[in-house]
PDB file of C-alpha atoms in Angstrom:
ATOM      1  CA  MET A   1      56.086 130.777 123.706  1.00  0.00           C
ATOM      2  CA  ALA A   2      54.528 128.344 121.237  1.00  0.00           C
ATOM      3  CA  ASP A   3      55.906 128.219 117.712  1.00  0.00           C
ATOM      4  CA  ASP A   4      53.909 129.862 114.929  1.00  0.00           C
ATOM      5  CA  GLU A   5      52.153 127.612 112.428  1.00  0.00           C
ATOM      6  CA  PRO A   6      54.822 127.696 109.669  1.00  0.00           C
ATOM      7  CA  THR A   7      57.485 126.844 112.253  1.00  0.00           C
ATOM      8  CA  ARG A   8      55.368 124.033 113.705  1.00  0.00           C
ATOM      9  CA  ALA A   9      54.913 122.556 110.221  1.00  0.00           C
ATOM     10  CA  GLU A  10      58.632 122.884 109.473  1.00  0.00           C
ATOM     11  CA  ARG A  11      59.630 121.188 112.724  1.00  0.00           C
ATOM     12  CA  LEU A  12      57.152 118.332 112.280  1.00  0.00           C
ATOM     13  CA  LEU A  13      58.524 117.733 108.781  1.00  0.00           C
ATOM     14  CA  ASP A  14      62.075 117.891 110.112  1.00  0.00           C
ATOM     15  CA  ALA A  15      61.209 115.318 112.785  1.00  0.00           C
ATOM     16  CA  GLN A  16      59.801 113.056 110.087  1.00  0.00           C
ATOM     17  CA  ALA A  17      62.886 113.538 107.889  1.00  0.00           C
ATOM     18  CA  LYS A  18      65.026 112.352 110.804  1.00  0.00           C
ATOM     19  CA  ALA A  19      62.760 109.314 111.182  1.00  0.00           C
ATOM     20  CA  VAL A  20      63.191 108.565 107.460  1.00  0.00           C
ATOM     21  CA  ARG A  21      66.957 108.675 107.906  1.00  0.00           C
ATOM     22  CA  LEU A  22      66.709 106.462 110.986  1.00  0.00           C
ATOM     23  CA  PHE A  23      64.801 103.813 109.035  1.00  0.00           C
ATOM     24  CA  ALA A  24      67.278 104.019 106.158  1.00  0.00           C
ATOM     25  CA  GLU A  25      70.051 103.317 108.650  1.00  0.00           C
ATOM     26  CA  ILE A  26      68.071 100.433 110.174  1.00  0.00           C
ATOM     27  CA  GLU A  27      67.879  98.839 106.740  1.00  0.00           C
ATOM     28  CA  GLY A  28      71.416  99.760 105.719  1.00  0.00           C
ATOM     29  CA  ARG A  29      72.927  98.284 108.870  1.00  0.00           C
ATOM     30  CA  GLY A  30      70.856  95.108 108.604  1.00  0.00           C
ATOM     31  CA  LEU A  31      69.322  95.444 112.072  1.00  0.00           C
ATOM     32  CA  VAL A  32      66.202  93.523 111.019  1.00  0.00           C
ATOM     33  CA  ALA A  33      67.590  90.052 110.338  1.00  0.00           C
ATOM     34  CA  PRO A  34      66.719  86.366 110.806  1.00  0.00           C
ATOM     35  CA  GLY A  35      67.687  84.961 114.187  1.00  0.00           C
ATOM     36  CA  GLU A  36      67.284  88.278 115.999  1.00  0.00           C
ATOM     37  CA  GLY A  37      64.678  88.735 118.727  1.00  0.00           C
ATOM     38  CA  GLU A  38      62.140  91.536 118.372  1.00  0.00           C
ATOM     39  CA  ARG A  39      63.135  93.175 121.661  1.00  0.00           C
ATOM     40  CA  ALA A  40      66.827  93.019 120.807  1.00  0.00           C
ATOM     41  CA  VAL A  41      66.135  94.732 117.469  1.00  0.00           C
ATOM     42  CA  SER A  42      64.035  97.369 119.243  1.00  0.00           C
ATOM     43  CA  ASP A  43      66.862  98.062 121.693  1.00  0.00           C
ATOM     44  CA  ARG A  44      69.383  98.405 118.866  1.00  0.00           C
ATOM     45  CA  ILE A  45      67.068 100.869 117.120  1.00  0.00           C
ATOM     46  CA  ARG A  46      66.839 102.869 120.353  1.00  0.00           C
ATOM     47  CA  ASP A  47      70.632 102.971 120.548  1.00  0.00           C
ATOM     48  CA  LEU A  48      70.905 103.920 116.864  1.00  0.00           C
ATOM     49  CA  ALA A  49      68.503 106.863 117.335  1.00  0.00           C
ATOM     50  CA  ASN A  50      70.667 108.062 120.198  1.00  0.00           C
ATOM     51  CA  GLU A  51      73.829 107.629 118.113  1.00  0.00           C
ATOM     52  CA  LEU A  52      72.464 109.524 115.111  1.00  0.00           C
ATOM     53  CA  PHE A  53      70.441 112.273 116.762  1.00  0.00           C
ATOM     54  CA  GLY A  54      70.995 112.154 120.514  1.00  0.00           C
ATOM     55  CA  THR A  55      67.425 110.934 120.877  1.00  0.00           C
ATOM     56  CA  THR A  56      66.702 109.404 124.262  1.00  0.00           C
ATOM     57  CA  ARG A  57      62.913 109.795 124.434  1.00  0.00           C
ATOM     58  CA  HIS A  58      60.071 108.180 122.521  1.00  0.00           C
ATOM     59  CA  TRP A  59      56.534 109.431 123.005  1.00  0.00           C
ATOM     60  CA  HIS A  60      55.027 105.952 122.605  1.00  0.00           C
ATOM     61  CA  LYS A  61      56.371 102.460 123.107  1.00  0.00           C
ATOM     62  CA  ARG A  62      58.744 101.178 120.413  1.00  0.00           C
ATOM     63  CA  ILE A  63      57.219  98.343 118.424  1.00  0.00           C
ATOM     64  CA  VAL A  64      59.064  95.705 116.419  1.00  0.00           C
ATOM     65  CA  ARG A  65      56.841  92.790 115.441  1.00  0.00           C
ATOM     66  CA  SER A  66      57.342  89.776 113.196  1.00  0.00           C
ATOM     67  CA  GLY A  67      55.315  86.873 111.816  1.00  0.00           C
ATOM     68  CA  PRO A  68      51.952  86.340 113.569  1.00  0.00           C
ATOM     69  CA  ASN A  69      52.717  89.231 115.920  1.00  0.00           C
ATOM     70  CA  THR A  70      52.241  91.593 112.966  1.00  0.00           C
ATOM     71  CA  LEU A  71      48.502  90.863 113.112  1.00  0.00           C
ATOM     72  CA  LEU A  72      48.192  92.557 116.489  1.00  0.00           C
ATOM     73  CA  PRO A  73      47.204  96.203 117.020  1.00  0.00           C
ATOM     74  CA  TYR A  74      49.302  98.710 118.948  1.00  0.00           C
ATOM     75  CA  ARG A  75      47.840  98.082 122.392  1.00  0.00           C
ATOM     76  CA  GLU A  76      48.753  94.398 122.449  1.00  0.00           C
ATOM     77  CA  ASN A  77      52.026  93.281 124.012  1.00  0.00           C
ATOM     78  CA  PRO A  78      52.834  89.843 122.559  1.00  0.00           C
ATOM     79  CA  PRO A  79      55.715  87.711 123.867  1.00  0.00           C
ATOM     80  CA  ASP A  80      59.113  88.316 122.300  1.00  0.00           C
ATOM     81  CA  ARG A  81      59.592  86.384 119.047  1.00  0.00           C
ATOM     82  CA  VAL A  82      62.694  85.447 117.055  1.00  0.00           C
ATOM     83  CA  ILE A  83      62.597  86.679 113.453  1.00  0.00           C
ATOM     84  CA  GLY A  84      62.556  83.864 110.893  1.00  0.00           C
ATOM     85  CA  THR A  85      64.318  83.427 107.564  1.00  0.00           C
ATOM     86  CA  ASP A  86      61.184  83.927 105.432  1.00  0.00           C
ATOM     87  CA  ASP A  87      59.501  86.476 107.650  1.00  0.00           C
ATOM     88  CA  ILE A  88      57.758  89.832 107.617  1.00  0.00           C
ATOM     89  CA  VAL A  89      58.608  92.473 110.217  1.00  0.00           C
ATOM     90  CA  PHE A  90      57.341  95.946 110.945  1.00  0.00           C
ATOM     91  CA  ALA A  91      58.647  98.730 113.156  1.00  0.00           C
ATOM     92  CA  ASP A  92      56.475 101.504 114.601  1.00  0.00           C
ATOM     93  CA  LEU A  93      58.522 104.229 116.288  1.00  0.00           C
ATOM     94  CA  GLY A  94      57.688 107.528 117.977  1.00  0.00           C
ATOM     95  CA  PRO A  95      60.995 109.339 118.606  1.00  0.00           C
ATOM     96  CA  ILE A  96      61.020 112.910 119.899  1.00  0.00           C
ATOM     97  CA  PHE A  97      63.305 115.274 117.971  1.00  0.00           C
ATOM     98  CA  GLU A  98      63.842 118.698 119.560  1.00  0.00           C
ATOM     99  CA  GLU A  99      60.497 118.481 121.399  1.00  0.00           C
ATOM    100  CA  TYR A 100      58.532 117.503 118.290  1.00  0.00           C
ATOM    101  CA  GLU A 101      57.054 114.056 117.801  1.00  0.00           C
ATOM    102  CA  ALA A 102      57.692 111.825 114.849  1.00  0.00           C
ATOM    103  CA  ASP A 103      55.533 108.782 114.267  1.00  0.00           C
ATOM    104  CA  PHE A 104      56.820 106.565 111.524  1.00  0.00           C
ATOM    105  CA  GLY A 105      56.264 102.954 110.544  1.00  0.00           C
ATOM    106  CA  ARG A 106      57.633 100.713 107.834  1.00  0.00           C
ATOM    107  CA  THR A 107      57.640  97.019 106.920  1.00  0.00           C
ATOM    108  CA  PHE A 108      60.523  94.715 106.019  1.00  0.00           C
ATOM    109  CA  VAL A 109      60.119  91.475 104.059  1.00  0.00           C
ATOM    110  CA  LEU A 110      62.772  88.787 104.475  1.00  0.00           C
ATOM    111  CA  GLY A 111      62.744  86.069 101.854  1.00  0.00           C
ATOM    112  CA  ASP A 112      60.831  85.656  98.611  1.00  0.00           C
ATOM    113  CA  ASP A 113      57.220  85.002  99.676  1.00  0.00           C
ATOM    114  CA  PRO A 114      55.180  86.654  96.869  1.00  0.00           C
ATOM    115  CA  VAL A 115      52.142  87.402  99.069  1.00  0.00           C
ATOM    116  CA  LYS A 116      54.262  89.190 101.659  1.00  0.00           C
ATOM    117  CA  HIS A 117      55.942  91.159  98.897  1.00  0.00           C
ATOM    118  CA  ARG A 118      52.532  92.076  97.467  1.00  0.00           C
ATOM    119  CA  LEU A 119      51.515  93.390 100.877  1.00  0.00           C
ATOM    120  CA  TRP A 120      54.742  95.389 101.065  1.00  0.00           C
ATOM    121  CA  ASP A 121      53.937  96.910  97.648  1.00  0.00           C
ATOM    122  CA  ASP A 122      50.329  97.712  98.607  1.00  0.00           C
ATOM    123  CA  LEU A 123      51.074  99.513 101.878  1.00  0.00           C
ATOM    124  CA  PRO A 124      52.377 102.783 100.351  1.00  0.00           C
ATOM    125  CA  LYS A 125      49.744 102.611  97.611  1.00  0.00           C
ATOM    126  CA  VAL A 126      46.930 102.521 100.158  1.00  0.00           C
ATOM    127  CA  PHE A 127      48.622 105.299 102.138  1.00  0.00           C
ATOM    128  CA  ASP A 128      49.002 107.524  99.066  1.00  0.00           C
ATOM    129  CA  ALA A 129      45.418 106.911  97.938  1.00  0.00           C
ATOM    130  CA  GLY A 130      44.185 107.740 101.427  1.00  0.00           C
ATOM    131  CA  LYS A 131      46.200 110.965 101.450  1.00  0.00           C
ATOM    132  CA  ARG A 132      44.795 111.993  98.060  1.00  0.00           C
ATOM    133  CA  PHE A 133      41.288 111.392  99.413  1.00  0.00           C
ATOM    134  CA  PHE A 134      42.031 113.534 102.472  1.00  0.00           C
ATOM    135  CA  GLU A 135      43.361 116.342 100.304  1.00  0.00           C
ATOM    136  CA  SER A 136      40.273 116.238  98.061  1.00  0.00           C
ATOM    137  CA  ASP A 137      37.787 117.027 100.852  1.00  0.00           C
ATOM    138  CA  PRO A 138      38.305 120.185 102.971  1.00  0.00           C
ATOM    139  CA  GLU A 139      35.540 119.125 105.387  1.00  0.00           C
ATOM    140  CA  ILE A 140      36.559 115.499 105.803  1.00  0.00           C
ATOM    141  CA  THR A 141      35.766 113.866 109.147  1.00  0.00           C
ATOM    142  CA  GLY A 142      37.551 111.053 110.916  1.00  0.00           C
ATOM    143  CA  LYS A 143      34.614 108.774 110.143  1.00  0.00           C
ATOM    144  CA  ARG A 144      34.687 109.461 106.398  1.00  0.00           C
ATOM    145  CA  MET A 145      38.470 109.144 106.241  1.00  0.00           C
ATOM    146  CA  HIS A 146      38.403 105.791 108.043  1.00  0.00           C
ATOM    147  CA  ALA A 147      35.690 104.469 105.733  1.00  0.00           C
ATOM    148  CA  GLU A 148      37.818 105.291 102.692  1.00  0.00           C
ATOM    149  CA  VAL A 149      40.951 103.673 104.128  1.00  0.00           C
ATOM    150  CA  GLU A 150      38.923 100.566 104.907  1.00  0.00           C
ATOM    151  CA  ARG A 151      37.526 100.559 101.360  1.00  0.00           C
ATOM    152  CA  LEU A 152      41.013 100.892  99.882  1.00  0.00           C
ATOM    153  CA  ALA A 153      42.312  98.029 102.027  1.00  0.00           C
ATOM    154  CA  THR A 154      39.438  95.760 101.006  1.00  0.00           C
ATOM    155  CA  GLU A 155      39.853  96.675  97.346  1.00  0.00           C
ATOM    156  CA  ALA A 156      43.517  95.624  97.581  1.00  0.00           C
ATOM    157  CA  GLY A 157      42.543  92.293  99.152  1.00  0.00           C
ATOM    158  CA  TRP A 158      43.448  92.969 102.800  1.00  0.00           C
ATOM    159  CA  GLU A 159      41.803  93.789 106.114  1.00  0.00           C
ATOM    160  CA  LEU A 160      42.557  96.652 108.447  1.00  0.00           C
ATOM    161  CA  GLY A 161      44.380  95.414 111.527  1.00  0.00           C
ATOM    162  CA  GLY A 162      43.318  98.033 114.070  1.00  0.00           C
ATOM    163  CA  TRP A 163      40.346 100.081 115.226  1.00  0.00           C
ATOM    164  CA  HIS A 164      41.681 103.361 113.823  1.00  0.00           C
ATOM    165  CA  ALA A 165      43.655 104.592 110.810  1.00  0.00           C
ATOM    166  CA  GLY A 166      45.557 107.488 112.348  1.00  0.00           C
ATOM    167  CA  HIS A 167      45.787 110.031 115.162  1.00  0.00           C
ATOM    168  CA  LEU A 168      46.924 113.478 116.230  1.00  0.00           C
ATOM    169  CA  VAL A 169      50.606 114.411 116.383  1.00  0.00           C
ATOM    170  CA  GLY A 170      52.453 117.571 117.388  1.00  0.00           C
ATOM    171  CA  GLU A 171      54.701 119.100 120.032  1.00  0.00           C
ATOM    172  CA  PHE A 172      55.587 116.811 122.912  1.00  0.00           C
ATOM    173  CA  PRO A 173      53.371 116.193 124.693  1.00  0.00           C
ATOM    174  CA  HIS A 174      50.677 117.002 122.153  1.00  0.00           C
ATOM    175  CA  GLU A 175      47.016 117.342 123.040  1.00  0.00           C
ATOM    176  CA  THR A 176      46.272 114.263 125.095  1.00  0.00           C
ATOM    177  CA  ILE A 177      45.461 111.173 123.097  1.00  0.00           C
ATOM    178  CA  ASP A 178      43.019 109.124 125.104  1.00  0.00           C
ATOM    179  CA  GLY A 179      41.340 105.946 123.938  1.00  0.00           C
ATOM    180  CA  ALA A 180      38.055 107.363 125.190  1.00  0.00           C
ATOM    181  CA  ARG A 181      38.424 110.545 123.115  1.00  0.00           C
ATOM    182  CA  VAL A 182      37.487 109.453 119.629  1.00  0.00           C
ATOM    183  CA  GLU A 183      38.134 112.922 118.197  1.00  0.00           C
ATOM    184  CA  SER A 184      41.865 112.218 118.621  1.00  0.00           C
ATOM    185  CA  TYR A 185      41.698 109.365 116.097  1.00  0.00           C
ATOM    186  CA  ILE A 186      40.712 108.548 112.525  1.00  0.00           C
ATOM    187  CA  THR A 187      37.969 106.153 113.514  1.00  0.00           C
ATOM    188  CA  PRO A 188      34.386 105.277 112.528  1.00  0.00           C
ATOM    189  CA  ASP A 189      33.113 107.047 115.666  1.00  0.00           C
ATOM    190  CA  ASN A 190      34.800 110.390 114.951  1.00  0.00           C
ATOM    191  CA  ASP A 191      32.310 112.741 113.289  1.00  0.00           C
ATOM    192  CA  THR A 192      34.487 115.828 113.826  1.00  0.00           C
ATOM    193  CA  PRO A 193      36.412 117.504 110.995  1.00  0.00           C
ATOM    194  CA  LEU A 194      40.091 116.554 110.832  1.00  0.00           C
ATOM    195  CA  ARG A 195      40.964 120.102 109.739  1.00  0.00           C
ATOM    196  CA  ARG A 196      40.417 122.019 112.943  1.00  0.00           C
ATOM    197  CA  THR A 197      42.301 123.693 115.779  1.00  0.00           C
ATOM    198  CA  ASP A 198      43.003 122.230 119.198  1.00  0.00           C
ATOM    199  CA  LYS A 199      42.102 123.789 122.570  1.00  0.00           C
ATOM    200  CA  ALA A 200      45.172 126.028 122.389  1.00  0.00           C
ATOM    201  CA  GLY A 201      44.146 127.316 118.947  1.00  0.00           C
ATOM    202  CA  ARG A 202      46.861 125.418 117.081  1.00  0.00           C
ATOM    203  CA  ARG A 203      46.205 123.625 113.813  1.00  0.00           C
ATOM    204  CA  CYS A 204      45.649 119.895 114.279  1.00  0.00           C
ATOM    205  CA  HIS A 205      48.136 117.704 112.445  1.00  0.00           C
ATOM    206  CA  TRP A 206      47.480 114.053 111.758  1.00  0.00           C
ATOM    207  CA  ILE A 207      49.328 110.815 111.203  1.00  0.00           C
ATOM    208  CA  GLN A 208      47.830 108.278 108.791  1.00  0.00           C
ATOM    209  CA  GLU A 209      48.366 104.716 110.008  1.00  0.00           C
ATOM    210  CA  ILE A 210      47.936 101.852 107.532  1.00  0.00           C
ATOM    211  CA  HIS A 211      47.917  98.403 109.153  1.00  0.00           C
ATOM    212  CA  LEU A 212      46.969  95.731 106.611  1.00  0.00           C
ATOM    213  CA  VAL A 213      46.598  92.087 107.576  1.00  0.00           C
ATOM    214  CA  ASP A 214      46.116  88.681 105.975  1.00  0.00           C
ATOM    215  CA  ARG A 215      44.236  86.659 108.608  1.00  0.00           C
ATOM    216  CA  GLU A 216      44.532  83.407 106.696  1.00  0.00           C
ATOM    217  CA  GLY A 217      48.242  83.847 106.090  1.00  0.00           C
ATOM    218  CA  GLU A 218      48.749  85.019 109.689  1.00  0.00           C
ATOM    219  CA  PHE A 219      50.781  88.128 108.917  1.00  0.00           C
ATOM    220  CA  GLY A 220      50.393  91.841 108.449  1.00  0.00           C
ATOM    221  CA  GLY A 221      52.268  94.985 107.481  1.00  0.00           C
ATOM    222  CA  PHE A 222      52.429  98.588 108.611  1.00  0.00           C
ATOM    223  CA  TYR A 223      53.040 101.984 107.005  1.00  0.00           C
ATOM    224  CA  GLU A 224      52.754 105.267 108.897  1.00  0.00           C
ATOM    225  CA  GLU A 225      53.716 108.908 108.447  1.00  0.00           C
ATOM    226  CA  LEU A 226      52.319 112.441 108.349  1.00  0.00           C
ATOM    227  CA  LEU A 227      48.981 112.886 106.605  1.00  0.00           C
ATOM    228  CA  THR A 228      48.582 116.663 106.798  1.00  0.00           C
ATOM    229  CA  LEU A 229      52.084 117.696 105.727  1.00  0.00           C
ATOM    230  CA  GLY A 230      54.598 116.622 103.116  1.00  0.00           C
TER     231      GLY A 230
END
């Protein structure tokens, strides 16, 4: 039997809280460090999730990207890269906690580059402004939400790095996300309301995904978490 809506919301928030703790441990244990390869860091994060929570499944591929690789959207699979001493790195993880999906992304800046630190500062600001915009409009569509995120990114002096700014999330496996189904994403082609129910009659919950890039500087940053809860 499917969980009721308050339970679904509680379990999605609990999954995200575990992801927050996982990222705190990643930082606290210094897993993202100069001289480490991206794949090696990703594997250590996988092992850490298992150590902390018994997590052995991730609903999408684990992503750890550094330097120029941070410009690339999710679907790309760049060659492994060694993290540098004055680098920027982001991790995008989708662990499954007790059959509920988390989708969480954060950025790490190594060194003192002021532009990279400005990007790091702007990521949560753009996310929070986007969330306030979502909350202000009960009828908001994916198209309108994407346009506002793009406006916020431009206003802050960055570009969006991908073709969408978020997607559905839920029980594993949630309603199929398909690249051909634009209603599953916060994208310029999605004219459907984000506040709706899925085919099973469950409330749709969304992740907001902020990928900001500096094309000239050849780096980007990432910030991702629940949009509809929290």
